[in-house]
Amino acid sequence: MTPSPHHAPPDRPSPREHLRRRTLLRLGALGGTGLALGPLSACAGPTGAPGPGTLTLGLNRSLVSLDNKLNQFDAAVTVQRAVRQALTRIGPGMRVQPVLADRFAMTGPTTWSVRLREGVRYSDGSPVTVEDVATALEMYGKVNGSFLLGLFPELPTVEKTGERTFTLHTERPVPVLDRLMANIHITPAAANRPEELQSGVGSGPYKVIEANSGAGEYTLARNPRYWGRPARVATVRVRFVPEESGRVIALRSGELDVVDTLTPDSAEQLTGLPGVTVQETSGARINQLFYNFRKKPGEPLADPRVRRALTYAVDGDALIQDVLTDSAEEARGVVPLALEGAIRTGGYTYDPGRAKSQLKALGVEGLRIRIIWESGEFAADSSVMEAVAGMFRDIGVRATLLQFEPGGDILKWRQGRAGDWDVIGNGFPGTTGQALTSLQGMYGGTPERERTRDTYMGYVVPDVQRRLEDAATETDAAARDRKLSAVQHTIWNTWPSLWAFAPKTMLAHRERVHDLGLLQLNSYDLSAVRLEG
């Protein structure tokens, strides 16, 4: 596969002029998600039906690593956590649950007392140690471009207090540290490093027996040394199948057991089909058409008035109803309202006449917008971008679409290290169930982090960052909520997104798959899944 992006022809007739989005979506589902963008990949789909003791997953994005330092799309988390584990996890109801730790308690404003479970071991039989936790935090802190670092006001330090006990220290209070540590996967200290780990041992219910990270294919086997309840399925095969039509066909034929990130149209086709079950839940993810905040003063998109004017060009109702077929809700805040502490801050208004008049008043004419995204970032992404390009054309703005293949070099583009762009299609998960951490991850950028390109699309607004830091270190829950409420309104008024929506989470599986407990985080406990038939 080549990592090169695909360029969409810029002068295609507007979908609003002659083609309903639902028709467009169906064409994409039947012929692949390219739709005049060219083929997404030459990678082959899965071949051969899984055996009675094998569960086969078909992912829409390439799983380039079984480490989560950079690779954080939702389906990847399901697989990664089956191999490597954290001290805690976010379970049903967005509640914190213990994993490698059996005690995780705040004992002071800046201290947490933690105890490792007795008998926790890696798949090679070696014990999980306090030193492994300390090294994991050190390695995550050295990663360049990791969105996980943005979730932490600061990384804690580890003070060993016993063979299985330690204290986590922070300079300022971090009241949600038990939730944040659910994202730090523990690996033996001697084998850990800042780069994403392609293989290696973990403490999870599965171990890796075959890996082809270039193709995004892995085979996992039940870990016989697992310290907890054994996995219920003996073998799990993970396959990368980029074309949604290919995943749907393979599911219907029985070659795949589970497919993730369905478009609404595919979910509709599969609903009621004998032998197939579609699962849906409200999500904690926000999908955005996010502006590039690295624009220099004097450039149109550096002006929040221009950013706001462009939002009037987007017909959100049409996108929700006709492209996403009511499988999502238009964002009414800067993070999903499903997250604890999130509030309504405003809404997007469709008024193309207003968009044109405001752009003219601001002296912005002949504007060209480059929109970039990685295929599979969210369901129906290509269709959404095609429709938005048509809406821009209606107000005299010329849009160029630049679509990247999974596993390509979009990370360098996001960091401003490759080429210039104006709007990016991107998704941000609510990994802790708290609005606070998502707000920090997206909007808490500092000049220091921007120098290493570790901010979210260059978003650095010092007033916002200071107020988020203040809220993040507030130990009184009521006061913290008041501070968060105020800063969310401030963020909205910077107009960070051209448009945004909160999708429902949908996947489909064969009826032989049981006990797949889909969470709002769009992941599930792989070890709890069982097969019948």
PDB file of N, CA and C in Angstrom, residues 22 25-26 29 244 248 251 259-273 276-280 324-325 327 379 504-508:
ATOM      1  N   ARG A  22     -28.218  10.518   0.419  1.00  0.00           N
ATOM      2  CA  ARG A  22     -28.490   9.099   0.666  1.00  0.00           C
ATOM      3  C   ARG A  22     -28.123   8.265  -0.545  1.00  0.00           C
ATOM      4  N   LEU A  25     -24.403   8.054  -0.627  1.00  0.00           N
ATOM      5  CA  LEU A  25     -23.917   7.096   0.358  1.00  0.00           C
ATOM      6  C   LEU A  25     -24.070   5.663  -0.140  1.00  0.00           C
ATOM      7  N   ARG A  26     -25.204   5.375  -0.774  1.00  0.00           N
ATOM      8  CA  ARG A  26     -25.408   4.021  -1.285  1.00  0.00           C
ATOM      9  C   ARG A  26     -24.394   3.692  -2.369  1.00  0.00           C
ATOM     10  N   ALA A  29     -21.267   2.807  -0.652  1.00  0.00           N
ATOM     11  CA  ALA A  29     -21.300   1.493  -0.009  1.00  0.00           C
ATOM     12  C   ALA A  29     -21.155   0.380  -1.021  1.00  0.00           C
ATOM     13  N   GLU A 244     -15.650  -0.608   3.029  1.00  0.00           N
ATOM     14  CA  GLU A 244     -16.802  -0.988   3.833  1.00  0.00           C
ATOM     15  C   GLU A 244     -17.639  -2.050   3.124  1.00  0.00           C
ATOM     16  N   VAL A 248     -18.808  -5.609   4.748  1.00  0.00           N
ATOM     17  CA  VAL A 248     -20.209  -6.037   4.816  1.00  0.00           C
ATOM     18  C   VAL A 248     -20.396  -7.382   4.133  1.00  0.00           C
ATOM     19  N   LEU A 251     -18.863 -10.133   6.204  1.00  0.00           N
ATOM     20  CA  LEU A 251     -19.683 -10.453   7.368  1.00  0.00           C
ATOM     21  C   LEU A 251     -20.871 -11.314   6.958  1.00  0.00           C
ATOM     22  N   VAL A 259     -17.561  -6.477  12.507  1.00  0.00           N
ATOM     23  CA  VAL A 259     -17.075  -5.323  11.746  1.00  0.00           C
ATOM     24  C   VAL A 259     -17.437  -4.066  12.527  1.00  0.00           C
ATOM     25  N   ASP A 260     -16.527  -3.099  12.488  1.00  0.00           N
ATOM     26  CA  ASP A 260     -16.709  -1.881  13.275  1.00  0.00           C
ATOM     27  C   ASP A 260     -16.981  -0.681  12.378  1.00  0.00           C
ATOM     28  N   THR A 261     -17.373   0.428  12.991  1.00  0.00           N
ATOM     29  CA  THR A 261     -17.527   1.731  12.347  1.00  0.00           C
ATOM     30  C   THR A 261     -18.380   1.628  11.090  1.00  0.00           C
ATOM     31  N   LEU A 262     -19.600   1.198  11.268  1.00  0.00           N
ATOM     32  CA  LEU A 262     -20.513   1.069  10.137  1.00  0.00           C
ATOM     33  C   LEU A 262     -21.108   2.421   9.754  1.00  0.00           C
ATOM     34  N   THR A 263     -21.308   2.624   8.461  1.00  0.00           N
ATOM     35  CA  THR A 263     -22.127   3.750   8.036  1.00  0.00           C
ATOM     36  C   THR A 263     -23.588   3.398   8.310  1.00  0.00           C
ATOM     37  N   PRO A 264     -24.443   4.392   8.462  1.00  0.00           N
ATOM     38  CA  PRO A 264     -25.856   4.114   8.693  1.00  0.00           C
ATOM     39  C   PRO A 264     -26.486   3.274   7.577  1.00  0.00           C
ATOM     40  N   ASP A 265     -26.050   3.505   6.345  1.00  0.00           N
ATOM     41  CA  ASP A 265     -26.649   2.765   5.239  1.00  0.00           C
ATOM     42  C   ASP A 265     -26.316   1.278   5.334  1.00  0.00           C
ATOM     43  N   SER A 266     -25.066   0.959   5.672  1.00  0.00           N
ATOM     44  CA  SER A 266     -24.690  -0.447   5.828  1.00  0.00           C
ATOM     45  C   SER A 266     -25.407  -1.066   7.011  1.00  0.00           C
ATOM     46  N   ALA A 267     -25.542  -0.302   8.099  1.00  0.00           N
ATOM     47  CA  ALA A 267     -26.275  -0.820   9.258  1.00  0.00           C
ATOM     48  C   ALA A 267     -27.710  -1.137   8.886  1.00  0.00           C
ATOM     49  N   GLU A 268     -28.309  -0.281   8.061  1.00  0.00           N
ATOM     50  CA  GLU A 268     -29.687  -0.518   7.624  1.00  0.00           C
ATOM     51  C   GLU A 268     -29.781  -1.780   6.775  1.00  0.00           C
ATOM     52  N   GLN A 269     -28.780  -1.979   5.910  1.00  0.00           N
ATOM     53  CA  GLN A 269     -28.777  -3.176   5.066  1.00  0.00           C
ATOM     54  C   GLN A 269     -28.639  -4.450   5.907  1.00  0.00           C
ATOM     55  N   LEU A 270     -27.881  -4.356   7.008  1.00  0.00           N
ATOM     56  CA  LEU A 270     -27.613  -5.544   7.807  1.00  0.00           C
ATOM     57  C   LEU A 270     -28.692  -5.814   8.855  1.00  0.00           C
ATOM     58  N   THR A 271     -29.422  -4.768   9.259  1.00  0.00           N
ATOM     59  CA  THR A 271     -30.449  -4.934  10.284  1.00  0.00           C
ATOM     60  C   THR A 271     -31.536  -5.889   9.803  1.00  0.00           C
ATOM     61  N   GLY A 272     -31.820  -6.874  10.596  1.00  0.00           N
ATOM     62  CA  GLY A 272     -32.844  -7.854  10.242  1.00  0.00           C
ATOM     63  C   GLY A 272     -32.355  -8.977   9.363  1.00  0.00           C
ATOM     64  N   LEU A 273     -31.098  -8.922   8.954  1.00  0.00           N
ATOM     65  CA  LEU A 273     -30.553  -9.983   8.102  1.00  0.00           C
ATOM     66  C   LEU A 273     -30.343 -11.239   8.949  1.00  0.00           C
ATOM     67  N   VAL A 276     -27.167 -12.093  11.503  1.00  0.00           N
ATOM     68  CA  VAL A 276     -26.370 -10.899  11.771  1.00  0.00           C
ATOM     69  C   VAL A 276     -27.087 -10.035  12.807  1.00  0.00           C
ATOM     70  N   THR A 277     -26.325  -9.464  13.725  1.00  0.00           N
ATOM     71  CA  THR A 277     -26.860  -8.559  14.735  1.00  0.00           C
ATOM     72  C   THR A 277     -26.130  -7.230  14.654  1.00  0.00           C
ATOM     73  N   VAL A 278     -26.871  -6.135  14.684  1.00  0.00           N
ATOM     74  CA  VAL A 278     -26.296  -4.787  14.701  1.00  0.00           C
ATOM     75  C   VAL A 278     -26.448  -4.217  16.104  1.00  0.00           C
ATOM     76  N   GLN A 279     -25.347  -3.748  16.677  1.00  0.00           N
ATOM     77  CA  GLN A 279     -25.373  -3.119  17.997  1.00  0.00           C
ATOM     78  C   GLN A 279     -25.160  -1.619  17.863  1.00  0.00           C
ATOM     79  N   GLU A 280     -25.859  -0.856  18.684  1.00  0.00           N
ATOM     80  CA  GLU A 280     -25.757   0.599  18.636  1.00  0.00           C
ATOM     81  C   GLU A 280     -25.811   1.156  20.054  1.00  0.00           C
ATOM     82  N   LEU A 324     -25.660  11.050   7.019  1.00  0.00           N
ATOM     83  CA  LEU A 324     -25.471  10.218   8.200  1.00  0.00           C
ATOM     84  C   LEU A 324     -26.755   9.532   8.643  1.00  0.00           C
ATOM     85  N   THR A 325     -27.843   9.809   7.912  1.00  0.00           N
ATOM     86  CA  THR A 325     -29.145   9.161   8.128  1.00  0.00           C
ATOM     87  C   THR A 325     -29.499   9.023   9.602  1.00  0.00           C
ATOM     88  N   SER A 327     -27.877   8.988  12.269  1.00  0.00           N
ATOM     89  CA  SER A 327     -27.060   8.158  13.157  1.00  0.00           C
ATOM     90  C   SER A 327     -26.126   9.002  14.008  1.00  0.00           C
ATOM     91  N   ALA A 379     -17.532   7.212   9.981  1.00  0.00           N
ATOM     92  CA  ALA A 379     -18.399   6.595   8.978  1.00  0.00           C
ATOM     93  C   ALA A 379     -18.866   7.634   7.978  1.00  0.00           C
ATOM     94  N   LYS A 504     -23.421   8.141  16.832  1.00  0.00           N
ATOM     95  CA  LYS A 504     -23.756   6.940  17.585  1.00  0.00           C
ATOM     96  C   LYS A 504     -22.720   5.876  17.238  1.00  0.00           C
ATOM     97  N   THR A 505     -22.521   4.960  18.142  1.00  0.00           N
ATOM     98  CA  THR A 505     -21.564   3.885  17.930  1.00  0.00           C
ATOM     99  C   THR A 505     -22.296   2.661  17.394  1.00  0.00           C
ATOM    100  N   MET A 506     -21.841   2.160  16.233  1.00  0.00           N
ATOM    101  CA  MET A 506     -22.497   1.009  15.614  1.00  0.00           C
ATOM    102  C   MET A 506     -21.465  -0.011  15.147  1.00  0.00           C
ATOM    103  N   LEU A 507     -21.746  -1.270  15.430  1.00  0.00           N
ATOM    104  CA  LEU A 507     -20.979  -2.366  14.847  1.00  0.00           C
ATOM    105  C   LEU A 507     -21.946  -3.518  14.561  1.00  0.00           C
ATOM    106  N   ALA A 508     -21.476  -4.480  13.818  1.00  0.00           N
ATOM    107  CA  ALA A 508     -22.302  -5.646  13.493  1.00  0.00           C
ATOM    108  C   ALA A 508     -21.493  -6.907  13.718  1.00  0.00           C
TER     109      ALA A 508
END
